[in-house]
XYZ file of N, CA and C in Angstrom:
222
model
N 1.033 -1.287 -0.123
C -0.141 -0.249 -0.065
C 1.052 1.025 -0.255
N 0.127 2.201 -0.842
C 1.584 3.076 -0.624
C 1.306 4.460 0.149
N 2.143 5.131 0.650
C 2.057 5.975 2.167
C 1.090 7.142 1.425
N 0.625 7.863 2.303
C -0.036 8.722 1.761
C 0.251 9.798 2.988
N 0.369 11.447 2.349
C 0.406 12.696 3.187
C -0.071 12.825 4.735
N 0.092 13.075 5.144
C -0.463 13.062 7.058
C -1.231 14.660 6.586
N -2.657 14.791 6.894
C -3.550 15.817 6.939
C -4.139 15.670 8.119
N -3.496 16.497 8.971
C -4.291 16.958 10.332
C -5.747 17.732 10.160
N -5.769 18.345 8.864
C -7.173 19.088 9.277
C -8.108 17.931 9.017
N -8.316 16.871 8.477
C -8.783 15.848 8.462
C -8.679 14.775 9.500
N -8.040 14.943 10.129
C -7.661 14.215 11.668
C -8.791 14.861 12.749
N -8.622 16.212 12.732
C -9.309 16.735 13.425
C -10.621 16.902 13.228
N -11.075 17.052 12.077
C -12.530 16.902 11.213
C -13.271 15.605 11.890
N -12.255 14.470 11.730
C -12.706 13.094 11.855
C -13.047 13.236 13.909
N -11.985 13.479 14.336
C -12.396 13.256 15.815
C -13.653 14.385 16.498
N -13.736 15.382 15.826
C -14.773 16.176 16.210
C -16.196 15.360 16.027
N -16.014 15.164 14.630
C -17.417 14.373 14.286
C -17.944 13.244 15.294
N -16.601 12.161 15.420
C -16.589 11.081 16.054
C -17.169 11.863 17.555
N -16.901 12.613 18.343
C -16.889 12.894 19.662
C -18.243 13.749 19.570
N -19.114 14.322 18.496
C -20.528 14.623 18.567
C -20.997 13.690 18.251
N -20.752 12.360 17.781
C -21.460 11.070 17.676
C -21.588 10.579 19.083
N -20.610 10.712 19.646
C -20.807 9.595 21.069
C -21.168 10.615 21.886
N -21.523 12.201 21.426
C -22.360 12.702 22.778
C -24.256 12.582 22.430
N -24.226 12.369 21.278
C -25.420 12.142 20.703
C -25.594 10.821 21.482
N -25.051 9.515 21.014
C -25.217 8.564 21.684
C -25.434 8.763 23.316
N -25.084 9.032 24.263
C -25.041 9.281 25.261
C -26.125 9.936 25.324
N -26.547 11.094 25.160
C -27.889 11.735 24.732
C -29.181 10.719 24.630
N -28.943 9.946 23.772
C -29.990 9.137 22.937
C -30.399 7.846 24.255
N -29.251 7.285 24.864
C -29.335 6.234 25.540
C -29.942 6.663 26.893
N -29.767 7.876 27.488
C -29.906 8.932 28.820
C -29.057 9.083 29.907
N -27.984 8.625 29.277
C -26.747 8.696 30.213
C -26.370 10.074 30.612
N -26.593 10.865 29.294
C -26.463 12.367 29.786
C -27.604 13.286 28.604
N -27.761 14.470 29.444
C -28.843 15.206 28.919
C -28.190 16.721 28.324
N -28.003 16.050 26.901
C -27.140 17.297 26.442
C -27.888 18.148 25.451
N -28.459 19.441 25.525
C -29.095 20.156 24.807
C -28.606 20.205 23.172
N -29.141 20.917 22.373
C -28.649 20.378 20.914
C -27.956 21.682 20.513
N -28.124 22.839 21.386
C -27.216 24.202 21.120
C -25.758 24.111 21.857
N -26.036 23.140 22.663
C -24.477 22.357 23.145
C -23.225 22.187 21.989
N -24.385 21.181 21.072
C -23.437 20.074 20.415
C -23.478 20.835 19.267
N -24.209 21.556 18.678
C -24.133 22.204 17.244
C -22.864 23.129 17.266
N -22.601 24.506 18.241
C -21.213 25.260 18.394
C -20.313 24.391 18.495
N -20.299 23.322 19.292
C -18.792 22.709 19.529
C -18.757 21.886 17.911
N -19.673 21.336 17.369
C -19.275 20.551 16.417
C -18.913 21.936 15.038
N -19.714 22.939 15.081
C -19.215 23.790 13.946
C -17.633 24.742 14.494
N -17.134 24.810 15.683
C -16.070 25.197 15.808
C -15.043 24.670 15.922
N -15.240 22.982 15.601
C -14.593 22.087 15.522
C -13.918 21.772 14.211
N -15.222 21.830 12.970
C -15.107 22.039 11.745
C -14.460 23.025 11.699
N -14.653 24.551 11.855
C -13.916 25.688 11.643
C -12.377 25.607 11.910
N -11.426 25.050 13.120
C -10.878 24.880 13.592
C -9.963 24.023 12.481
N -10.550 22.541 11.642
C -9.874 21.697 10.953
C -9.816 22.574 9.666
N -10.876 23.574 9.065
C -10.588 24.236 8.320
C -9.422 25.036 8.119
N -9.036 25.351 9.101
C -8.088 26.754 9.413
C -6.657 25.518 9.189
N -6.827 24.510 10.105
C -5.610 23.481 10.393
C -5.273 23.179 8.945
N -6.443 22.937 8.061
C -6.141 22.382 6.619
C -5.558 23.248 5.645
N -5.723 24.835 6.259
C -5.618 25.492 4.908
C -3.922 26.079 5.221
N -3.597 26.159 6.834
C -2.520 26.491 6.617
C -1.468 25.384 6.370
N -1.691 23.756 6.796
C -1.068 22.869 6.269
C -0.529 22.945 4.610
N -1.691 23.555 4.079
C -1.727 23.436 2.572
C -0.579 24.445 2.163
N -0.832 25.599 2.713
C 0.071 26.416 2.516
C 1.703 26.633 2.775
N 1.772 26.021 4.034
C 3.352 25.393 4.087
C 3.850 24.226 3.142
N 3.038 23.597 2.708
C 3.556 22.774 2.360
C 3.867 23.050 0.486
N 2.751 24.172 0.320
C 2.864 24.861 -0.930
C 4.282 25.806 -1.190
N 4.429 26.417 -0.393
C 5.563 27.247 -0.095
C 6.991 26.390 0.288
N 6.774 24.953 1.149
C 8.043 24.324 0.648
C 8.455 23.844 -0.452
N 7.276 23.404 -1.192
C 7.411 23.072 -2.723
C 8.227 23.930 -3.431
N 7.758 25.168 -3.171
C 8.138 26.016 -4.580
C 9.338 26.738 -4.378
N 9.905 26.432 -2.765
C 11.340 26.834 -2.440
C 12.455 25.652 -2.996
N 11.443 24.017 -2.889
C 12.192 23.122 -3.568
C 12.680 23.326 -4.975
N 11.244 23.626 -5.761
C 11.277 24.094 -6.748
C 12.405 24.993 -7.537
N 12.389 26.153 -6.970
C 13.133 27.296 -7.212
C 14.518 26.841 -6.804
N 14.967 26.101 -5.911
C 16.600 25.682 -5.816
C 16.985 24.862 -6.329
N 15.988 24.221 -7.423
C 16.633 23.044 -8.070
C 16.561 23.547 -9.932
N 15.741 24.836 -10.080
C 16.112 25.596 -11.100
C 17.458 26.349 -11.372
N 17.981 26.793 -10.055
C 19.197 27.300 -10.406
C 20.346 26.671 -11.092
């Protein structure tokens, strides 16, 4: 299997969605009483953080790739 590059934005998005799912599962079983307006902002905040991390990761990799191609062109 080929190795793939690490994408921290997707990792954060997955962890946030799994956490929200666990909270909903706990709420549906009656073990926790969580209002919907507590889960939705947490999920949206986590997905926003994941998007920000993904953009920063993309910018850093693009800059690094551009520097490598500039040094090889000389």
